[in-house]
JSON list of C-alpha atoms in Angstrom, two decimals:
[
{"chain": "Z", "resi": 1, "resn": "ASP", "atom": "CA", "xyz": [-36.40, -53.19, 60.17]},
{"chain": "Z", "resi": 2, "resn": "THR", "atom": "CA", "xyz": [-33.72, -54.15, 62.68]},
{"chain": "Z", "resi": 3, "resn": "GLY", "atom": "CA", "xyz": [-32.01, -56.89, 60.66]},
{"chain": "Z", "resi": 4, "resn": "VAL", "atom": "CA", "xyz": [-28.68, -56.83, 58.86]},
{"chain": "Z", "resi": 5, "resn": "SER", "atom": "CA", "xyz": [-28.79, -54.38, 55.98]},
{"chain": "Z", "resi": 6, "resn": "GLN", "atom": "CA", "xyz": [-26.62, -54.55, 52.88]},
{"chain": "Z", "resi": 7, "resn": "ASP", "atom": "CA", "xyz": [-26.22, -51.99, 50.12]},
{"chain": "Z", "resi": 8, "resn": "PRO", "atom": "CA", "xyz": [-26.44, -52.21, 47.18]},
{"chain": "Z", "resi": 9, "resn": "ARG", "atom": "CA", "xyz": [-28.51, -55.33, 46.53]},
{"chain": "Z", "resi": 10, "resn": "HIS", "atom": "CA", "xyz": [-27.16, -55.66, 43.01]},
{"chain": "Z", "resi": 11, "resn": "LYS", "atom": "CA", "xyz": [-24.03, -54.33, 41.34]},
{"chain": "Z", "resi": 12, "resn": "ILE", "atom": "CA", "xyz": [-22.92, -54.75, 37.73]},
{"chain": "Z", "resi": 13, "resn": "THR", "atom": "CA", "xyz": [-19.43, -53.53, 36.98]},
{"chain": "Z", "resi": 14, "resn": "LYS", "atom": "CA", "xyz": [-16.90, -53.75, 34.22]},
{"chain": "Z", "resi": 15, "resn": "ARG", "atom": "CA", "xyz": [-13.79, -55.79, 34.70]},
{"chain": "Z", "resi": 16, "resn": "GLY", "atom": "CA", "xyz": [-11.02, -53.71, 36.20]},
{"chain": "Z", "resi": 17, "resn": "GLN", "atom": "CA", "xyz": [-13.30, -51.33, 38.07]},
{"chain": "Z", "resi": 18, "resn": "ASN", "atom": "CA", "xyz": [-13.37, -50.97, 41.85]},
{"chain": "Z", "resi": 19, "resn": "VAL", "atom": "CA", "xyz": [-16.51, -51.68, 43.85]},
{"chain": "Z", "resi": 20, "resn": "THR", "atom": "CA", "xyz": [-17.47, -51.09, 47.48]},
{"chain": "Z", "resi": 21, "resn": "PHE", "atom": "CA", "xyz": [-20.23, -52.74, 49.45]},
{"chain": "Z", "resi": 22, "resn": "ARG", "atom": "CA", "xyz": [-21.69, -51.62, 52.75]},
{"chain": "Z", "resi": 23, "resn": "CYS", "atom": "CA", "xyz": [-23.09, -53.66, 55.63]},
{"chain": "Z", "resi": 24, "resn": "ASP", "atom": "CA", "xyz": [-25.01, -52.34, 58.63]},
{"chain": "Z", "resi": 25, "resn": "PRO", "atom": "CA", "xyz": [-25.18, -55.05, 61.31]},
{"chain": "Z", "resi": 26, "resn": "ILE", "atom": "CA", "xyz": [-27.87, -55.53, 63.91]},
{"chain": "Z", "resi": 27, "resn": "SER", "atom": "CA", "xyz": [-27.48, -52.84, 66.53]},
{"chain": "Z", "resi": 28, "resn": "GLU", "atom": "CA", "xyz": [-25.20, -53.85, 69.41]},
{"chain": "Z", "resi": 29, "resn": "HIS", "atom": "CA", "xyz": [-23.86, -56.91, 67.60]},
{"chain": "Z", "resi": 30, "resn": "ASN", "atom": "CA", "xyz": [-20.12, -56.88, 68.11]},
{"chain": "Z", "resi": 31, "resn": "ARG", "atom": "CA", "xyz": [-19.19, -59.58, 65.63]},
{"chain": "Z", "resi": 32, "resn": "LEU", "atom": "CA", "xyz": [-19.44, -58.99, 61.90]},
{"chain": "Z", "resi": 33, "resn": "TYR", "atom": "CA", "xyz": [-18.65, -61.42, 59.12]},
{"chain": "Z", "resi": 34, "resn": "TRP", "atom": "CA", "xyz": [-18.27, -61.26, 55.35]},
{"chain": "Z", "resi": 35, "resn": "TYR", "atom": "CA", "xyz": [-18.97, -64.35, 53.26]},
{"chain": "Z", "resi": 36, "resn": "ARG", "atom": "CA", "xyz": [-19.05, -65.03, 49.53]},
{"chain": "Z", "resi": 37, "resn": "GLN", "atom": "CA", "xyz": [-21.40, -67.49, 47.86]},
{"chain": "Z", "resi": 38, "resn": "THR", "atom": "CA", "xyz": [-21.26, -68.81, 44.34]},
{"chain": "Z", "resi": 39, "resn": "LEU", "atom": "CA", "xyz": [-23.79, -70.99, 42.57]},
{"chain": "Z", "resi": 40, "resn": "GLY", "atom": "CA", "xyz": [-24.10, -74.46, 44.06]},
{"chain": "Z", "resi": 41, "resn": "GLN", "atom": "CA", "xyz": [-21.78, -73.71, 46.96]},
{"chain": "Z", "resi": 42, "resn": "GLY", "atom": "CA", "xyz": [-22.28, -72.82, 50.58]},
{"chain": "Z", "resi": 43, "resn": "PRO", "atom": "CA", "xyz": [-21.22, -69.45, 51.95]},
{"chain": "Z", "resi": 44, "resn": "GLU", "atom": "CA", "xyz": [-17.40, -69.19, 52.08]},
{"chain": "Z", "resi": 45, "resn": "PHE", "atom": "CA", "xyz": [-15.82, -67.27, 54.93]},
{"chain": "Z", "resi": 46, "resn": "LEU", "atom": "CA", "xyz": [-13.93, -64.14, 53.91]},
{"chain": "Z", "resi": 47, "resn": "THR", "atom": "CA", "xyz": [-13.24, -62.15, 57.05]},
{"chain": "Z", "resi": 48, "resn": "TYR", "atom": "CA", "xyz": [-14.44, -61.47, 60.60]},
{"chain": "Z", "resi": 49, "resn": "PHE", "atom": "CA", "xyz": [-14.47, -58.44, 62.90]},
{"chain": "Z", "resi": 50, "resn": "GLN", "atom": "CA", "xyz": [-14.83, -58.23, 66.65]},
{"chain": "Z", "resi": 51, "resn": "ASN", "atom": "CA", "xyz": [-15.86, -54.61, 67.10]},
{"chain": "Z", "resi": 52, "resn": "GLU", "atom": "CA", "xyz": [-13.41, -52.65, 64.93]},
{"chain": "Z", "resi": 53, "resn": "ALA", "atom": "CA", "xyz": [-10.67, -55.28, 65.02]},
{"chain": "Z", "resi": 54, "resn": "GLN", "atom": "CA", "xyz": [-10.32, -57.53, 61.99]},
{"chain": "Z", "resi": 55, "resn": "LEU", "atom": "CA", "xyz": [-9.44, -60.82, 63.67]},
{"chain": "Z", "resi": 56, "resn": "GLU", "atom": "CA", "xyz": [-9.25, -63.22, 60.76]},
{"chain": "Z", "resi": 57, "resn": "LYS", "atom": "CA", "xyz": [-8.96, -63.15, 56.98]},
{"chain": "Z", "resi": 58, "resn": "SER", "atom": "CA", "xyz": [-9.42, -66.09, 54.68]},
{"chain": "Z", "resi": 59, "resn": "ARG", "atom": "CA", "xyz": [-6.85, -67.04, 52.09]},
{"chain": "Z", "resi": 60, "resn": "LEU", "atom": "CA", "xyz": [-9.69, -66.37, 49.63]},
{"chain": "Z", "resi": 61, "resn": "LEU", "atom": "CA", "xyz": [-9.28, -62.69, 50.42]},
{"chain": "Z", "resi": 62, "resn": "SER", "atom": "CA", "xyz": [-6.60, -61.66, 47.96]},
{"chain": "Z", "resi": 63, "resn": "ASP", "atom": "CA", "xyz": [-4.77, -58.34, 48.20]},
{"chain": "Z", "resi": 64, "resn": "ARG", "atom": "CA", "xyz": [-7.45, -56.86, 45.90]},
{"chain": "Z", "resi": 65, "resn": "PHE", "atom": "CA", "xyz": [-9.97, -57.24, 48.71]},
{"chain": "Z", "resi": 66, "resn": "SER", "atom": "CA", "xyz": [-10.07, -55.04, 51.77]},
{"chain": "Z", "resi": 67, "resn": "ALA", "atom": "CA", "xyz": [-12.60, -54.76, 54.56]},
{"chain": "Z", "resi": 68, "resn": "GLU", "atom": "CA", "xyz": [-13.01, -52.17, 57.25]},
{"chain": "Z", "resi": 69, "resn": "ARG", "atom": "CA", "xyz": [-15.23, -51.62, 60.23]},
{"chain": "Z", "resi": 70, "resn": "PRO", "atom": "CA", "xyz": [-14.48, -48.14, 61.55]},
{"chain": "Z", "resi": 71, "resn": "LYS", "atom": "CA", "xyz": [-15.81, -47.45, 65.03]},
{"chain": "Z", "resi": 72, "resn": "GLY", "atom": "CA", "xyz": [-17.12, -50.99, 65.25]},
{"chain": "Z", "resi": 73, "resn": "SER", "atom": "CA", "xyz": [-20.43, -50.21, 63.57]},
{"chain": "Z", "resi": 74, "resn": "PHE", "atom": "CA", "xyz": [-21.01, -50.56, 59.81]},
{"chain": "Z", "resi": 75, "resn": "SER", "atom": "CA", "xyz": [-18.51, -52.33, 57.59]},
{"chain": "Z", "resi": 76, "resn": "THR", "atom": "CA", "xyz": [-17.35, -51.92, 54.01]},
{"chain": "Z", "resi": 77, "resn": "LEU", "atom": "CA", "xyz": [-15.89, -54.48, 51.64]},
{"chain": "Z", "resi": 78, "resn": "GLU", "atom": "CA", "xyz": [-13.91, -53.12, 48.71]},
{"chain": "Z", "resi": 79, "resn": "ILE", "atom": "CA", "xyz": [-12.78, -55.08, 45.69]},
{"chain": "Z", "resi": 80, "resn": "GLN", "atom": "CA", "xyz": [-10.17, -53.42, 43.51]},
{"chain": "Z", "resi": 81, "resn": "ARG", "atom": "CA", "xyz": [-9.55, -54.23, 39.85]},
{"chain": "Z", "resi": 82, "resn": "THR", "atom": "CA", "xyz": [-12.50, -56.59, 39.69]},
{"chain": "Z", "resi": 83, "resn": "GLU", "atom": "CA", "xyz": [-12.22, -59.84, 37.73]},
{"chain": "Z", "resi": 84, "resn": "GLN", "atom": "CA", "xyz": [-14.95, -62.03, 36.29]},
{"chain": "Z", "resi": 85, "resn": "GLY", "atom": "CA", "xyz": [-14.19, -64.61, 38.97]},
{"chain": "Z", "resi": 86, "resn": "ASP", "atom": "CA", "xyz": [-15.31, -62.10, 41.60]},
{"chain": "Z", "resi": 87, "resn": "SER", "atom": "CA", "xyz": [-18.91, -62.47, 40.40]},
{"chain": "Z", "resi": 88, "resn": "ALA", "atom": "CA", "xyz": [-20.80, -63.88, 43.39]},
{"chain": "Z", "resi": 89, "resn": "MET", "atom": "CA", "xyz": [-23.24, -63.06, 46.16]},
{"chain": "Z", "resi": 90, "resn": "TYR", "atom": "CA", "xyz": [-21.47, -61.22, 48.98]},
{"chain": "Z", "resi": 91, "resn": "LEU", "atom": "CA", "xyz": [-23.12, -61.83, 52.32]},
{"chain": "Z", "resi": 92, "resn": "CYS", "atom": "CA", "xyz": [-22.69, -59.95, 55.57]},
{"chain": "Z", "resi": 93, "resn": "ALA", "atom": "CA", "xyz": [-23.70, -61.37, 58.94]},
{"chain": "Z", "resi": 94, "resn": "SER", "atom": "CA", "xyz": [-23.55, -60.24, 62.54]},
{"chain": "Z", "resi": 95, "resn": "SER", "atom": "CA", "xyz": [-23.80, -61.93, 65.90]},
{"chain": "Z", "resi": 96, "resn": "PRO", "atom": "CA", "xyz": [-23.80, -60.85, 69.54]},
{"chain": "Z", "resi": 97, "resn": "GLY", "atom": "CA", "xyz": [-20.39, -60.34, 71.06]},
{"chain": "Z", "resi": 98, "resn": "THR", "atom": "CA", "xyz": [-21.16, -62.24, 74.22]},
{"chain": "Z", "resi": 99, "resn": "GLY", "atom": "CA", "xyz": [-21.16, -65.96, 74.71]},
{"chain": "Z", "resi": 100, "resn": "VAL", "atom": "CA", "xyz": [-19.39, -68.72, 72.90]},
{"chain": "Z", "resi": 101, "resn": "PHE", "atom": "CA", "xyz": [-22.48, -70.09, 71.21]},
{"chain": "Z", "resi": 102, "resn": "ALA", "atom": "CA", "xyz": [-24.32, -67.50, 69.18]},
{"chain": "Z", "resi": 103, "resn": "GLU", "atom": "CA", "xyz": [-25.96, -67.69, 65.81]},
{"chain": "Z", "resi": 104, "resn": "ALA", "atom": "CA", "xyz": [-25.11, -65.29, 63.02]},
{"chain": "Z", "resi": 105, "resn": "PHE", "atom": "CA", "xyz": [-27.84, -63.32, 61.28]},
{"chain": "Z", "resi": 106, "resn": "PHE", "atom": "CA", "xyz": [-27.36, -62.66, 57.59]},
{"chain": "Z", "resi": 107, "resn": "GLY", "atom": "CA", "xyz": [-28.33, -59.78, 55.39]},
{"chain": "Z", "resi": 108, "resn": "GLN", "atom": "CA", "xyz": [-29.92, -60.26, 52.00]},
{"chain": "Z", "resi": 109, "resn": "GLY", "atom": "CA", "xyz": [-26.58, -60.00, 50.24]},
{"chain": "Z", "resi": 110, "resn": "THR", "atom": "CA", "xyz": [-25.10, -57.98, 47.40]},
{"chain": "Z", "resi": 111, "resn": "ARG", "atom": "CA", "xyz": [-25.10, -59.73, 44.04]},
{"chain": "Z", "resi": 112, "resn": "LEU", "atom": "CA", "xyz": [-21.99, -58.70, 42.09]},
{"chain": "Z", "resi": 113, "resn": "THR", "atom": "CA", "xyz": [-21.74, -59.30, 38.35]},
{"chain": "Z", "resi": 114, "resn": "VAL", "atom": "CA", "xyz": [-18.46, -58.47, 36.63]},
{"chain": "Z", "resi": 115, "resn": "VAL", "atom": "CA", "xyz": [-18.78, -58.14, 32.86]},
{"chain": "C", "resi": 1, "resn": "ASP", "atom": "CA", "xyz": [-10.52, -79.23, 52.40]},
{"chain": "C", "resi": 2, "resn": "GLN", "atom": "CA", "xyz": [-14.27, -79.48, 52.95]},
{"chain": "C", "resi": 3, "resn": "GLN", "atom": "CA", "xyz": [-14.63, -79.69, 56.71]},
{"chain": "C", "resi": 4, "resn": "VAL", "atom": "CA", "xyz": [-18.43, -79.68, 56.61]},
{"chain": "C", "resi": 5, "resn": "LYS", "atom": "CA", "xyz": [-20.10, -81.94, 54.08]},
{"chain": "C", "resi": 6, "resn": "GLN", "atom": "CA", "xyz": [-23.66, -82.32, 52.91]},
{"chain": "C", "resi": 7, "resn": "ASN", "atom": "CA", "xyz": [-23.54, -85.29, 50.58]},
{"chain": "C", "resi": 8, "resn": "SER", "atom": "CA", "xyz": [-27.12, -85.11, 49.35]},
{"chain": "C", "resi": 9, "resn": "PRO", "atom": "CA", "xyz": [-27.54, -82.18, 46.97]},
{"chain": "C", "resi": 10, "resn": "SER", "atom": "CA", "xyz": [-31.30, -82.61, 46.84]},
{"chain": "C", "resi": 11, "resn": "LEU", "atom": "CA", "xyz": [-34.21, -84.28, 48.63]},
{"chain": "C", "resi": 12, "resn": "SER", "atom": "CA", "xyz": [-37.90, -84.58, 47.77]},
{"chain": "C", "resi": 13, "resn": "VAL", "atom": "CA", "xyz": [-40.49, -85.34, 50.43]},
{"chain": "C", "resi": 14, "resn": "GLN", "atom": "CA", "xyz": [-44.26, -85.56, 50.42]},
{"chain": "C", "resi": 15, "resn": "GLU", "atom": "CA", "xyz": [-46.14, -82.93, 52.40]},
{"chain": "C", "resi": 16, "resn": "GLY", "atom": "CA", "xyz": [-46.86, -84.10, 55.95]},
{"chain": "C", "resi": 17, "resn": "ARG", "atom": "CA", "xyz": [-44.01, -86.60, 55.99]},
{"chain": "C", "resi": 18, "resn": "ILE", "atom": "CA", "xyz": [-40.65, -86.28, 57.74]},
{"chain": "C", "resi": 19, "resn": "SER", "atom": "CA", "xyz": [-37.69, -84.59, 56.05]},
{"chain": "C", "resi": 20, "resn": "ILE", "atom": "CA", "xyz": [-34.25, -85.68, 57.22]},
{"chain": "C", "resi": 21, "resn": "LEU", "atom": "CA", "xyz": [-31.26, -83.65, 56.13]},
{"chain": "C", "resi": 22, "resn": "ASN", "atom": "CA", "xyz": [-27.79, -84.91, 56.94]},
{"chain": "C", "resi": 23, "resn": "CYS", "atom": "CA", "xyz": [-24.44, -83.28, 57.56]},
{"chain": "C", "resi": 24, "resn": "ASP", "atom": "CA", "xyz": [-21.00, -84.71, 58.31]},
{"chain": "C", "resi": 25, "resn": "TYR", "atom": "CA", "xyz": [-17.95, -82.92, 59.62]},
{"chain": "C", "resi": 26, "resn": "THR", "atom": "CA", "xyz": [-14.29, -83.80, 59.88]},
{"chain": "C", "resi": 27, "resn": "ASN", "atom": "CA", "xyz": [-12.95, -81.43, 62.54]},
{"chain": "C", "resi": 28, "resn": "SER", "atom": "CA", "xyz": [-13.48, -82.85, 66.04]},
{"chain": "C", "resi": 29, "resn": "MET", "atom": "CA", "xyz": [-12.77, -79.38, 67.47]},
{"chain": "C", "resi": 30, "resn": "PHE", "atom": "CA", "xyz": [-16.11, -78.02, 66.25]},
{"chain": "C", "resi": 31, "resn": "ASP", "atom": "CA", "xyz": [-18.30, -77.27, 69.26]},
{"chain": "C", "resi": 32, "resn": "TYR", "atom": "CA", "xyz": [-21.31, -75.46, 67.83]},
{"chain": "C", "resi": 33, "resn": "PHE", "atom": "CA", "xyz": [-23.50, -76.46, 64.92]},
{"chain": "C", "resi": 34, "resn": "LEU", "atom": "CA", "xyz": [-26.22, -74.54, 63.12]},
{"chain": "C", "resi": 35, "resn": "TRP", "atom": "CA", "xyz": [-28.77, -75.06, 60.38]},
{"chain": "C", "resi": 36, "resn": "TYR", "atom": "CA", "xyz": [-29.75, -72.29, 57.99]},
{"chain": "C", "resi": 37, "resn": "LYS", "atom": "CA", "xyz": [-32.47, -72.12, 55.38]},
{"chain": "C", "resi": 38, "resn": "LYS", "atom": "CA", "xyz": [-32.06, -70.13, 52.20]},
{"chain": "C", "resi": 39, "resn": "TYR", "atom": "CA", "xyz": [-34.54, -68.99, 49.58]},
{"chain": "C", "resi": 40, "resn": "PRO", "atom": "CA", "xyz": [-33.33, -67.76, 46.17]},
{"chain": "C", "resi": 41, "resn": "ALA", "atom": "CA", "xyz": [-31.97, -64.20, 46.11]},
{"chain": "C", "resi": 42, "resn": "GLU", "atom": "CA", "xyz": [-32.06, -63.95, 49.91]},
{"chain": "C", "resi": 43, "resn": "GLY", "atom": "CA", "xyz": [-29.51, -64.37, 52.66]},
{"chain": "C", "resi": 44, "resn": "PRO", "atom": "CA", "xyz": [-29.53, -67.50, 54.83]},
{"chain": "C", "resi": 45, "resn": "THR", "atom": "CA", "xyz": [-32.01, -67.52, 57.70]},
{"chain": "C", "resi": 46, "resn": "PHE", "atom": "CA", "xyz": [-31.07, -69.13, 61.00]},
{"chain": "C", "resi": 47, "resn": "LEU", "atom": "CA", "xyz": [-33.21, -72.15, 61.92]},
{"chain": "C", "resi": 48, "resn": "ILE", "atom": "CA", "xyz": [-31.81, -74.04, 64.87]},
{"chain": "C", "resi": 49, "resn": "SER", "atom": "CA", "xyz": [-28.51, -74.78, 66.57]},
{"chain": "C", "resi": 50, "resn": "ILE", "atom": "CA", "xyz": [-26.90, -77.24, 68.96]},
{"chain": "C", "resi": 51, "resn": "SER", "atom": "CA", "xyz": [-23.80, -77.13, 71.09]},
{"chain": "C", "resi": 52, "resn": "SER", "atom": "CA", "xyz": [-21.46, -80.08, 71.43]},
{"chain": "C", "resi": 53, "resn": "ILE", "atom": "CA", "xyz": [-22.55, -80.72, 75.01]},
{"chain": "C", "resi": 54, "resn": "LYS", "atom": "CA", "xyz": [-25.99, -81.77, 73.79]},
{"chain": "C", "resi": 55, "resn": "ASP", "atom": "CA", "xyz": [-27.17, -84.51, 71.47]},
{"chain": "C", "resi": 56, "resn": "LYS", "atom": "CA", "xyz": [-30.60, -83.13, 70.63]},
{"chain": "C", "resi": 57, "resn": "ASN", "atom": "CA", "xyz": [-32.30, -79.76, 70.35]},
{"chain": "C", "resi": 58, "resn": "GLU", "atom": "CA", "xyz": [-35.92, -79.21, 69.40]},
{"chain": "C", "resi": 59, "resn": "ASP", "atom": "CA", "xyz": [-37.80, -76.14, 68.23]},
{"chain": "C", "resi": 60, "resn": "GLY", "atom": "CA", "xyz": [-41.32, -76.69, 67.02]},
{"chain": "C", "resi": 61, "resn": "ARG", "atom": "CA", "xyz": [-41.26, -78.80, 63.87]},
{"chain": "C", "resi": 62, "resn": "PHE", "atom": "CA", "xyz": [-37.46, -78.74, 63.73]},
{"chain": "C", "resi": 63, "resn": "THR", "atom": "CA", "xyz": [-35.16, -81.08, 65.67]},
{"chain": "C", "resi": 64, "resn": "VAL", "atom": "CA", "xyz": [-31.39, -81.30, 65.32]},
{"chain": "C", "resi": 65, "resn": "PHE", "atom": "CA", "xyz": [-29.53, -84.42, 66.40]},
{"chain": "C", "resi": 66, "resn": "LEU", "atom": "CA", "xyz": [-25.78, -84.54, 67.02]},
{"chain": "C", "resi": 67, "resn": "ASN", "atom": "CA", "xyz": [-23.70, -87.71, 67.06]},
{"chain": "C", "resi": 68, "resn": "LYS", "atom": "CA", "xyz": [-20.21, -86.62, 68.07]},
{"chain": "C", "resi": 69, "resn": "SER", "atom": "CA", "xyz": [-18.62, -90.04, 67.80]},
{"chain": "C", "resi": 70, "resn": "ALA", "atom": "CA", "xyz": [-19.77, -90.29, 64.18]},
{"chain": "C", "resi": 71, "resn": "LYS", "atom": "CA", "xyz": [-19.16, -86.57, 63.52]},
{"chain": "C", "resi": 72, "resn": "HIS", "atom": "CA", "xyz": [-22.66, -86.41, 62.12]},
{"chain": "C", "resi": 73, "resn": "LEU", "atom": "CA", "xyz": [-25.67, -84.19, 62.60]},
{"chain": "C", "resi": 74, "resn": "SER", "atom": "CA", "xyz": [-29.12, -84.26, 61.12]},
{"chain": "C", "resi": 75, "resn": "LEU", "atom": "CA", "xyz": [-32.09, -81.95, 60.86]},
{"chain": "C", "resi": 76, "resn": "HIS", "atom": "CA", "xyz": [-35.57, -83.45, 61.12]},
{"chain": "C", "resi": 77, "resn": "ILE", "atom": "CA", "xyz": [-38.60, -81.50, 59.93]},
{"chain": "C", "resi": 78, "resn": "VAL", "atom": "CA", "xyz": [-41.93, -82.95, 60.99]},
{"chain": "C", "resi": 79, "resn": "PRO", "atom": "CA", "xyz": [-44.41, -82.51, 59.43]},
{"chain": "C", "resi": 80, "resn": "SER", "atom": "CA", "xyz": [-42.92, -81.13, 56.23]},
{"chain": "C", "resi": 81, "resn": "GLN", "atom": "CA", "xyz": [-44.78, -78.27, 54.57]},
{"chain": "C", "resi": 82, "resn": "PRO", "atom": "CA", "xyz": [-44.51, -76.84, 51.03]},
{"chain": "C", "resi": 83, "resn": "GLY", "atom": "CA", "xyz": [-43.14, -73.60, 52.53]},
{"chain": "C", "resi": 84, "resn": "ASP", "atom": "CA", "xyz": [-40.14, -75.59, 53.79]},
{"chain": "C", "resi": 85, "resn": "SER", "atom": "CA", "xyz": [-38.93, -75.96, 50.21]},
{"chain": "C", "resi": 86, "resn": "ALA", "atom": "CA", "xyz": [-35.54, -74.21, 50.18]},
{"chain": "C", "resi": 87, "resn": "VAL", "atom": "CA", "xyz": [-31.83, -74.91, 50.35]},
{"chain": "C", "resi": 88, "resn": "TYR", "atom": "CA", "xyz": [-30.63, -75.98, 53.79]},
{"chain": "C", "resi": 89, "resn": "PHE", "atom": "CA", "xyz": [-27.07, -75.38, 54.96]},
{"chain": "C", "resi": 90, "resn": "CYS", "atom": "CA", "xyz": [-25.39, -76.82, 58.01]},
{"chain": "C", "resi": 91, "resn": "ALA", "atom": "CA", "xyz": [-22.57, -74.85, 59.58]},
{"chain": "C", "resi": 92, "resn": "ALA", "atom": "CA", "xyz": [-20.05, -75.40, 62.34]},
{"chain": "C", "resi": 93, "resn": "SER", "atom": "CA", "xyz": [-17.74, -73.33, 64.47]},
{"chain": "C", "resi": 94, "resn": "ARG", "atom": "CA", "xyz": [-15.14, -73.93, 67.17]},
{"chain": "C", "resi": 95, "resn": "GLY", "atom": "CA", "xyz": [-15.43, -70.83, 69.26]},
{"chain": "C", "resi": 96, "resn": "THR", "atom": "CA", "xyz": [-14.24, -72.32, 72.53]},
{"chain": "C", "resi": 97, "resn": "THR", "atom": "CA", "xyz": [-10.94, -73.42, 71.01]},
{"chain": "C", "resi": 98, "resn": "SER", "atom": "CA", "xyz": [-10.24, -70.91, 68.26]},
{"chain": "C", "resi": 99, "resn": "GLY", "atom": "CA", "xyz": [-11.72, -67.74, 69.69]},
{"chain": "C", "resi": 100, "resn": "THR", "atom": "CA", "xyz": [-12.71, -66.42, 66.29]},
{"chain": "C", "resi": 101, "resn": "TYR", "atom": "CA", "xyz": [-16.23, -67.82, 66.03]},
{"chain": "C", "resi": 102, "resn": "LYS", "atom": "CA", "xyz": [-16.26, -68.09, 62.25]},
{"chain": "C", "resi": 103, "resn": "TYR", "atom": "CA", "xyz": [-18.77, -70.46, 60.74]},
{"chain": "C", "resi": 104, "resn": "ILE", "atom": "CA", "xyz": [-17.84, -73.12, 58.19]},
{"chain": "C", "resi": 105, "resn": "PHE", "atom": "CA", "xyz": [-20.70, -74.03, 55.86]},
{"chain": "C", "resi": 106, "resn": "GLY", "atom": "CA", "xyz": [-21.57, -77.15, 53.93]},
{"chain": "C", "resi": 107, "resn": "THR", "atom": "CA", "xyz": [-22.59, -77.03, 50.27]},
{"chain": "C", "resi": 108, "resn": "GLY", "atom": "CA", "xyz": [-26.31, -77.29, 50.99]},
{"chain": "C", "resi": 109, "resn": "THR", "atom": "CA", "xyz": [-29.21, -79.65, 50.34]},
{"chain": "C", "resi": 110, "resn": "ARG", "atom": "CA", "xyz": [-32.15, -78.51, 48.24]},
{"chain": "C", "resi": 111, "resn": "LEU", "atom": "CA", "xyz": [-35.38, -79.69, 49.85]},
{"chain": "C", "resi": 112, "resn": "LYS", "atom": "CA", "xyz": [-38.55, -79.89, 47.82]},
{"chain": "C", "resi": 113, "resn": "VAL", "atom": "CA", "xyz": [-41.76, -80.62, 49.68]},
{"chain": "C", "resi": 114, "resn": "LEU", "atom": "CA", "xyz": [-44.42, -81.93, 47.33]},
{"chain": "C", "resi": 115, "resn": "ALA", "atom": "CA", "xyz": [-48.05, -80.99, 47.95]}
]
């Protein structure tokens, strides 16, 4: 399978714990995005990488959230001191690094439940 | 500030008929528009896109129309099939002006195609 891969698919954690999600983009895709989706809403932009450089972060991304993309390949999203409001589907997407107009391809997401 | 709006949360259409899903946007700087389809517990799947230099793009049963003066786009599905039943999201980006290529999503329209 050469699509975007996310791990784990589901995560249940207790409030206050730290969690880390991993995303493996489509090979050779330079752009990588993290989105969050809650029930009844569309995906909300969290952050965006061009290769290893994090070019933009949403105001939604509080200081408890951090994302990395070392070496411009896979990416991790860490949430520290989780809160119940962090419960959501976390989506990763990637797109080619060339051209202005390019669609993003999404992974199947990581469903986070904070209890 | 919802820059991309899908005002119809749901739509029901008879199999074989046309489905028309609508999307409005407020930012005139958007230059690329996409439609995604999403099944429960999966990530969004790219359907079709259109750049701001065009007013129509067609791919099989799917056609996207863009009316820049009205800041409106629509997705036509003809003929509609039961397998098209899903949530449809429109998204927009302004890569040529912002350089970050992030996508802003609407809240989605749930399409149900009745057999």
